[in-house]
Amino acid sequence: MSPHTLKTQRILDAALAVFCRYGYRKTSMLDIAQAADMSRAALYLHFKNKEDVFRAGSERAHATVMAQVAAALAEPGPVFTRIETALLAFQQGLMAEISASAHGQELFDANMTLAADITLTARATLVASLAGALEQAEAAGDIALRRVDATAAQVAGLLVAAMDGIKHAQGGGEALRQGVALHMRLLGAALLRM
C-alpha cells in the first residue's frame, strides 16, 4: 500500500471515530485532522471538505462489506447458509460502529443524503449477488424456484427487504442474527429439493 493510501486510510479511520463521537453536523475538518494526527491544511490535501471525507468513508465501508459478501457466497456449503452469512456480513459490517454511537440515526440520515448513490449501488450489487447464488443452486438442482413461482432476482430482493424488516422490528445483534436464520430456514423449507 502506498504512503498516500495509508494516510487516506488513517484519515478515514479517524473520521469514523470522530463522526461517531460528535455526529455529522458537529464534526469539523479540524476535529478530523486532530484525530488523524495531522494539520487541517494537510487534511485538505486529501479531501476538499467533510462531505468528501464522509463519502469516502461510506465508499470504503461498502466496498469492504461487499468483499465480505462475495467471500461468503463463494464458500462451499448449502446456499441458504452462505446467503445467511452474506446478509449478516452486509448488515452488521455497515452498522456495528455507527449503531453503537449516540449519533447513529444522524449518521444514517447523513449517509442517505450524502452517499445514497453508494448505498443504493451496494444494495443492488447485494441483490444481484444473492440472485446469482440462487441461480447457481437451482442449476445444480439444490433448490426449485418454480415451487414458489419466483425468479432468483425476486427472491433475492425479498431476502434483502426481509433483512431490513427484521433489523427495524428486532434491532441488530443477536436478534438480527436469529431473525435472519429463521428466515433462511423458512425459505429453505419452501425451496430446497428433498
PDB file of C-alpha atoms in Angstrom:
ATOM      1  CA  MET A   1       0.000   0.000   0.000  1.00  0.00           C
ATOM      2  CA  SER A   2       1.356   3.402  -0.946  1.00  0.00           C
ATOM      3  CA  PRO A   3       2.082   6.047   1.720  1.00  0.00           C
ATOM      4  CA  HIS A   4      -0.752   8.182   0.277  1.00  0.00           C
ATOM      5  CA  THR A   5      -3.194   5.268   0.584  1.00  0.00           C
ATOM      6  CA  LEU A   6      -2.050   4.536   4.140  1.00  0.00           C
ATOM      7  CA  LYS A   7      -2.564   8.176   5.094  1.00  0.00           C
ATOM      8  CA  THR A   8      -6.027   8.187   3.498  1.00  0.00           C
ATOM      9  CA  GLN A   9      -6.936   5.032   5.439  1.00  0.00           C
ATOM     10  CA  ARG A  10      -5.695   6.659   8.661  1.00  0.00           C
ATOM     11  CA  ILE A  11      -7.814   9.735   7.946  1.00  0.00           C
ATOM     12  CA  LEU A  12     -10.925   7.639   7.272  1.00  0.00           C
ATOM     13  CA  ASP A  13     -10.382   5.563  10.424  1.00  0.00           C
ATOM     14  CA  ALA A  14     -10.027   8.749  12.464  1.00  0.00           C
ATOM     15  CA  ALA A  15     -13.026  10.362  10.760  1.00  0.00           C
ATOM     16  CA  LEU A  16     -15.306   7.419  11.558  1.00  0.00           C
ATOM     17  CA  ALA A  17     -14.418   7.653  15.223  1.00  0.00           C
ATOM     18  CA  VAL A  18     -14.988  11.427  15.245  1.00  0.00           C
ATOM     19  CA  PHE A  19     -18.308  11.184  13.386  1.00  0.00           C
ATOM     20  CA  CYS A  20     -19.456   8.539  15.860  1.00  0.00           C
ATOM     21  CA  ARG A  21     -18.366  10.684  18.813  1.00  0.00           C
ATOM     22  CA  TYR A  22     -19.800  14.054  17.702  1.00  0.00           C
ATOM     23  CA  GLY A  23     -22.278  13.251  14.944  1.00  0.00           C
ATOM     24  CA  TYR A  24     -22.029  14.520  11.399  1.00  0.00           C
ATOM     25  CA  ARG A  25     -23.243  18.096  11.942  1.00  0.00           C
ATOM     26  CA  LYS A  26     -20.940  18.885  14.855  1.00  0.00           C
ATOM     27  CA  THR A  27     -17.818  17.315  13.350  1.00  0.00           C
ATOM     28  CA  SER A  28     -15.384  19.760  11.769  1.00  0.00           C
ATOM     29  CA  MET A  29     -12.415  19.254   9.497  1.00  0.00           C
ATOM     30  CA  LEU A  30     -10.241  20.378  12.430  1.00  0.00           C
ATOM     31  CA  ASP A  31     -11.704  17.548  14.565  1.00  0.00           C
ATOM     32  CA  ILE A  32     -10.884  15.030  11.837  1.00  0.00           C
ATOM     33  CA  ALA A  33      -7.378  16.431  11.306  1.00  0.00           C
ATOM     34  CA  GLN A  34      -6.590  16.312  15.029  1.00  0.00           C
ATOM     35  CA  ALA A  35      -7.881  12.735  15.315  1.00  0.00           C
ATOM     36  CA  ALA A  36      -5.738  11.753  12.320  1.00  0.00           C
ATOM     37  CA  ASP A  37      -2.737  13.473  13.948  1.00  0.00           C
ATOM     38  CA  MET A  38      -2.215  15.968  11.137  1.00  0.00           C
ATOM     39  CA  SER A  39      -2.785  19.625  10.404  1.00  0.00           C
ATOM     40  CA  ARG A  40      -6.009  20.837   8.889  1.00  0.00           C
ATOM     41  CA  ALA A  41      -4.037  22.040   5.860  1.00  0.00           C
ATOM     42  CA  ALA A  42      -2.632  18.515   5.375  1.00  0.00           C
ATOM     43  CA  LEU A  43      -6.130  17.081   5.605  1.00  0.00           C
ATOM     44  CA  TYR A  44      -7.281  19.450   2.852  1.00  0.00           C
ATOM     45  CA  LEU A  45      -4.585  17.977   0.598  1.00  0.00           C
ATOM     46  CA  HIS A  46      -6.532  14.700   0.723  1.00  0.00           C
ATOM     47  CA  PHE A  47     -10.158  15.826   0.999  1.00  0.00           C
ATOM     48  CA  LYS A  48     -11.869  19.054  -0.037  1.00  0.00           C
ATOM     49  CA  ASN A  49     -14.409  19.093   2.836  1.00  0.00           C
ATOM     50  CA  LYS A  50     -16.080  16.914   5.447  1.00  0.00           C
ATOM     51  CA  GLU A  51     -18.720  15.786   2.925  1.00  0.00           C
ATOM     52  CA  ASP A  52     -15.887  14.407   0.788  1.00  0.00           C
ATOM     53  CA  VAL A  53     -14.425  12.625   3.836  1.00  0.00           C
ATOM     54  CA  PHE A  54     -17.825  11.184   4.721  1.00  0.00           C
ATOM     55  CA  ARG A  55     -18.477   9.922   1.171  1.00  0.00           C
ATOM     56  CA  ALA A  56     -15.016   8.347   1.022  1.00  0.00           C
ATOM     57  CA  GLY A  57     -15.692   6.605   4.324  1.00  0.00           C
ATOM     58  CA  SER A  58     -19.049   5.331   3.095  1.00  0.00           C
ATOM     59  CA  GLU A  59     -17.476   4.100  -0.124  1.00  0.00           C
ATOM     60  CA  ARG A  60     -14.740   2.288   1.779  1.00  0.00           C
ATOM     61  CA  ALA A  61     -17.212   0.702   4.222  1.00  0.00           C
ATOM     62  CA  HIS A  62     -19.452  -0.509   1.413  1.00  0.00           C
ATOM     63  CA  ALA A  63     -16.506  -1.881  -0.581  1.00  0.00           C
ATOM     64  CA  THR A  64     -15.242  -3.764   2.474  1.00  0.00           C
ATOM     65  CA  VAL A  65     -18.668  -5.223   3.197  1.00  0.00           C
ATOM     66  CA  MET A  66     -19.248  -6.200  -0.429  1.00  0.00           C
ATOM     67  CA  ALA A  67     -15.930  -8.082  -0.419  1.00  0.00           C
ATOM     68  CA  GLN A  68     -17.152  -9.953   2.671  1.00  0.00           C
ATOM     69  CA  VAL A  69     -20.451 -10.724   0.920  1.00  0.00           C
ATOM     70  CA  ALA A  70     -18.630 -12.068  -2.134  1.00  0.00           C
ATOM     71  CA  ALA A  71     -16.370 -14.209   0.048  1.00  0.00           C
ATOM     72  CA  ALA A  72     -19.358 -15.615   1.970  1.00  0.00           C
ATOM     73  CA  LEU A  73     -21.195 -16.512  -1.221  1.00  0.00           C
ATOM     74  CA  ALA A  74     -18.070 -18.130  -2.708  1.00  0.00           C
ATOM     75  CA  GLU A  75     -17.655 -20.503   0.243  1.00  0.00           C
ATOM     76  CA  PRO A  76     -18.649 -24.136  -0.215  1.00  0.00           C
ATOM     77  CA  GLY A  77     -21.804 -25.297   1.505  1.00  0.00           C
ATOM     78  CA  PRO A  78     -25.564 -25.008   1.347  1.00  0.00           C
ATOM     79  CA  VAL A  79     -26.823 -21.932  -0.483  1.00  0.00           C
ATOM     80  CA  PHE A  80     -29.005 -20.679   2.367  1.00  0.00           C
ATOM     81  CA  THR A  81     -26.135 -20.942   4.852  1.00  0.00           C
ATOM     82  CA  ARG A  82     -23.959 -18.876   2.510  1.00  0.00           C
ATOM     83  CA  ILE A  83     -26.743 -16.351   1.941  1.00  0.00           C
ATOM     84  CA  GLU A  84     -27.336 -16.019   5.687  1.00  0.00           C
ATOM     85  CA  THR A  85     -23.640 -15.327   6.240  1.00  0.00           C
ATOM     86  CA  ALA A  86     -23.624 -12.812   3.378  1.00  0.00           C
ATOM     87  CA  LEU A  87     -26.700 -10.956   4.662  1.00  0.00           C
ATOM     88  CA  LEU A  88     -25.307 -10.712   8.171  1.00  0.00           C
ATOM     89  CA  ALA A  89     -21.927  -9.558   6.856  1.00  0.00           C
ATOM     90  CA  PHE A  90     -23.662  -6.837   4.866  1.00  0.00           C
ATOM     91  CA  GLN A  91     -25.896  -5.623   7.667  1.00  0.00           C
ATOM     92  CA  GLN A  92     -23.541  -5.930  10.609  1.00  0.00           C
ATOM     93  CA  GLY A  93     -20.490  -4.733   8.718  1.00  0.00           C
ATOM     94  CA  LEU A  94     -22.174  -1.465   7.873  1.00  0.00           C
ATOM     95  CA  MET A  95     -23.942  -0.928  11.152  1.00  0.00           C
ATOM     96  CA  ALA A  96     -21.745  -2.111  14.005  1.00  0.00           C
ATOM     97  CA  GLU A  97     -19.808   1.031  14.925  1.00  0.00           C
ATOM     98  CA  ILE A  98     -22.437   3.511  13.793  1.00  0.00           C
ATOM     99  CA  SER A  99     -25.269   1.719  15.617  1.00  0.00           C
ATOM    100  CA  ALA A 100     -23.254   1.876  18.839  1.00  0.00           C
ATOM    101  CA  SER A 101     -22.974   5.659  18.512  1.00  0.00           C
ATOM    102  CA  ALA A 102     -25.412   8.003  20.198  1.00  0.00           C
ATOM    103  CA  HIS A 103     -25.437   9.769  16.815  1.00  0.00           C
ATOM    104  CA  GLY A 104     -26.231   6.633  14.811  1.00  0.00           C
ATOM    105  CA  GLN A 105     -29.511   7.831  13.304  1.00  0.00           C
ATOM    106  CA  GLU A 106     -27.984  11.167  12.326  1.00  0.00           C
ATOM    107  CA  LEU A 107     -25.115   9.325  10.614  1.00  0.00           C
ATOM    108  CA  PHE A 108     -27.504   7.005   8.758  1.00  0.00           C
ATOM    109  CA  ASP A 109     -29.507  10.029   7.632  1.00  0.00           C
ATOM    110  CA  ALA A 110     -26.319  11.833   6.551  1.00  0.00           C
ATOM    111  CA  ASN A 111     -25.310   8.772   4.567  1.00  0.00           C
ATOM    112  CA  MET A 112     -28.610   8.744   2.695  1.00  0.00           C
ATOM    113  CA  THR A 113     -28.232  12.458   1.987  1.00  0.00           C
ATOM    114  CA  LEU A 114     -24.549  12.491   1.012  1.00  0.00           C
ATOM    115  CA  ALA A 115     -23.897   8.963  -0.228  1.00  0.00           C
ATOM    116  CA  ALA A 116     -27.231   7.469  -1.263  1.00  0.00           C
ATOM    117  CA  ASP A 117     -25.758   6.514  -4.630  1.00  0.00           C
ATOM    118  CA  ILE A 118     -23.048   4.447  -2.914  1.00  0.00           C
ATOM    119  CA  THR A 119     -25.556   2.751  -0.635  1.00  0.00           C
ATOM    120  CA  LEU A 120     -28.047   2.022  -3.400  1.00  0.00           C
ATOM    121  CA  THR A 121     -25.334   0.633  -5.683  1.00  0.00           C
ATOM    122  CA  ALA A 122     -24.134  -1.676  -2.904  1.00  0.00           C
ATOM    123  CA  ARG A 123     -27.699  -2.853  -2.234  1.00  0.00           C
ATOM    124  CA  ALA A 124     -28.260  -3.536  -5.936  1.00  0.00           C
ATOM    125  CA  THR A 125     -24.989  -5.469  -6.038  1.00  0.00           C
ATOM    126  CA  LEU A 126     -26.082  -7.434  -2.966  1.00  0.00           C
ATOM    127  CA  VAL A 127     -29.392  -8.381  -4.604  1.00  0.00           C
ATOM    128  CA  ALA A 128     -27.616  -9.368  -7.839  1.00  0.00           C
ATOM    129  CA  SER A 129     -25.055 -11.425  -5.911  1.00  0.00           C
ATOM    130  CA  LEU A 130     -27.759 -13.260  -3.956  1.00  0.00           C
ATOM    131  CA  ALA A 131     -29.699 -13.873  -7.170  1.00  0.00           C
ATOM    132  CA  GLY A 132     -26.546 -15.325  -8.751  1.00  0.00           C
ATOM    133  CA  ALA A 133     -26.103 -17.702  -5.822  1.00  0.00           C
ATOM    134  CA  LEU A 134     -29.742 -18.788  -6.082  1.00  0.00           C
ATOM    135  CA  GLU A 135     -29.436 -19.307  -9.846  1.00  0.00           C
ATOM    136  CA  GLN A 136     -26.343 -21.463  -9.324  1.00  0.00           C
ATOM    137  CA  ALA A 137     -28.124 -23.511  -6.656  1.00  0.00           C
ATOM    138  CA  GLU A 138     -31.071 -24.025  -8.971  1.00  0.00           C
ATOM    139  CA  ALA A 139     -28.812 -25.024 -11.864  1.00  0.00           C
ATOM    140  CA  ALA A 140     -27.118 -27.538  -9.551  1.00  0.00           C
ATOM    141  CA  GLY A 141     -30.523 -28.970  -8.649  1.00  0.00           C
ATOM    142  CA  ASP A 142     -30.311 -27.895  -4.996  1.00  0.00           C
ATOM    143  CA  ILE A 143     -33.386 -25.641  -5.000  1.00  0.00           C
ATOM    144  CA  ALA A 144     -36.564 -25.314  -7.053  1.00  0.00           C
ATOM    145  CA  LEU A 145     -37.672 -21.715  -7.513  1.00  0.00           C
ATOM    146  CA  ARG A 146     -40.695 -22.867  -9.503  1.00  0.00           C
ATOM    147  CA  ARG A 147     -42.198 -24.155  -6.228  1.00  0.00           C
ATOM    148  CA  VAL A 148     -42.910 -20.553  -5.315  1.00  0.00           C
ATOM    149  CA  ASP A 149     -43.289 -19.286  -8.895  1.00  0.00           C
ATOM    150  CA  ALA A 150     -40.498 -16.736  -8.481  1.00  0.00           C
ATOM    151  CA  THR A 151     -37.272 -15.754 -10.162  1.00  0.00           C
ATOM    152  CA  ALA A 152     -33.939 -15.714  -8.391  1.00  0.00           C
ATOM    153  CA  ALA A 153     -33.956 -11.898  -8.589  1.00  0.00           C
ATOM    154  CA  GLN A 154     -37.393 -11.715  -6.950  1.00  0.00           C
ATOM    155  CA  VAL A 155     -36.332 -13.999  -4.095  1.00  0.00           C
ATOM    156  CA  ALA A 156     -33.070 -12.076  -3.662  1.00  0.00           C
ATOM    157  CA  GLY A 157     -34.964  -8.771  -3.457  1.00  0.00           C
ATOM    158  CA  LEU A 158     -37.304 -10.268  -0.876  1.00  0.00           C
ATOM    159  CA  LEU A 159     -34.333 -11.525   1.157  1.00  0.00           C
ATOM    160  CA  VAL A 160     -32.859  -8.031   1.380  1.00  0.00           C
ATOM    161  CA  ALA A 161     -36.233  -6.464   2.166  1.00  0.00           C
ATOM    162  CA  ALA A 162     -36.866  -9.063   4.879  1.00  0.00           C
ATOM    163  CA  MET A 163     -33.437  -8.374   6.387  1.00  0.00           C
ATOM    164  CA  ASP A 164     -34.334  -4.669   6.572  1.00  0.00           C
ATOM    165  CA  GLY A 165     -37.668  -5.518   8.177  1.00  0.00           C
ATOM    166  CA  ILE A 166     -36.056  -7.818  10.731  1.00  0.00           C
ATOM    167  CA  LYS A 167     -33.498  -5.131  11.576  1.00  0.00           C
ATOM    168  CA  HIS A 168     -36.178  -2.477  12.082  1.00  0.00           C
ATOM    169  CA  ALA A 169     -38.509  -4.758  14.046  1.00  0.00           C
ATOM    170  CA  GLN A 170     -35.937  -6.520  16.221  1.00  0.00           C
ATOM    171  CA  GLY A 171     -32.837  -4.346  16.113  1.00  0.00           C
ATOM    172  CA  GLY A 172     -29.326  -5.566  15.442  1.00  0.00           C
ATOM    173  CA  GLY A 173     -27.001  -8.006  17.123  1.00  0.00           C
ATOM    174  CA  GLU A 174     -28.282 -11.377  18.228  1.00  0.00           C
ATOM    175  CA  ALA A 175     -31.917 -10.574  17.420  1.00  0.00           C
ATOM    176  CA  LEU A 176     -30.950  -9.785  13.813  1.00  0.00           C
ATOM    177  CA  ARG A 177     -28.909 -12.972  13.555  1.00  0.00           C
ATOM    178  CA  GLN A 178     -31.768 -15.095  14.890  1.00  0.00           C
ATOM    179  CA  GLY A 179     -34.340 -13.421  12.652  1.00  0.00           C
ATOM    180  CA  VAL A 180     -32.247 -13.895   9.517  1.00  0.00           C
ATOM    181  CA  ALA A 181     -31.548 -17.524  10.498  1.00  0.00           C
ATOM    182  CA  LEU A 182     -35.280 -18.191  10.911  1.00  0.00           C
ATOM    183  CA  HIS A 183     -35.996 -16.557   7.561  1.00  0.00           C
ATOM    184  CA  MET A 184     -33.383 -18.774   5.890  1.00  0.00           C
ATOM    185  CA  ARG A 185     -34.897 -21.910   7.466  1.00  0.00           C
ATOM    186  CA  LEU A 186     -38.350 -20.942   6.216  1.00  0.00           C
ATOM    187  CA  LEU A 187     -37.072 -20.190   2.741  1.00  0.00           C
ATOM    188  CA  GLY A 188     -35.085 -23.413   2.710  1.00  0.00           C
ATOM    189  CA  ALA A 189     -38.199 -25.384   3.674  1.00  0.00           C
ATOM    190  CA  ALA A 190     -40.004 -23.861   0.686  1.00  0.00           C
ATOM    191  CA  LEU A 191     -37.256 -24.185  -1.907  1.00  0.00           C
ATOM    192  CA  LEU A 192     -34.812 -26.979  -1.044  1.00  0.00           C
ATOM    193  CA  ARG A 193     -35.128 -30.151  -3.033  1.00  0.00           C
ATOM    194  CA  MET A 194     -35.552 -33.160  -0.784  1.00  0.00           C
TER     195      MET A 194
END
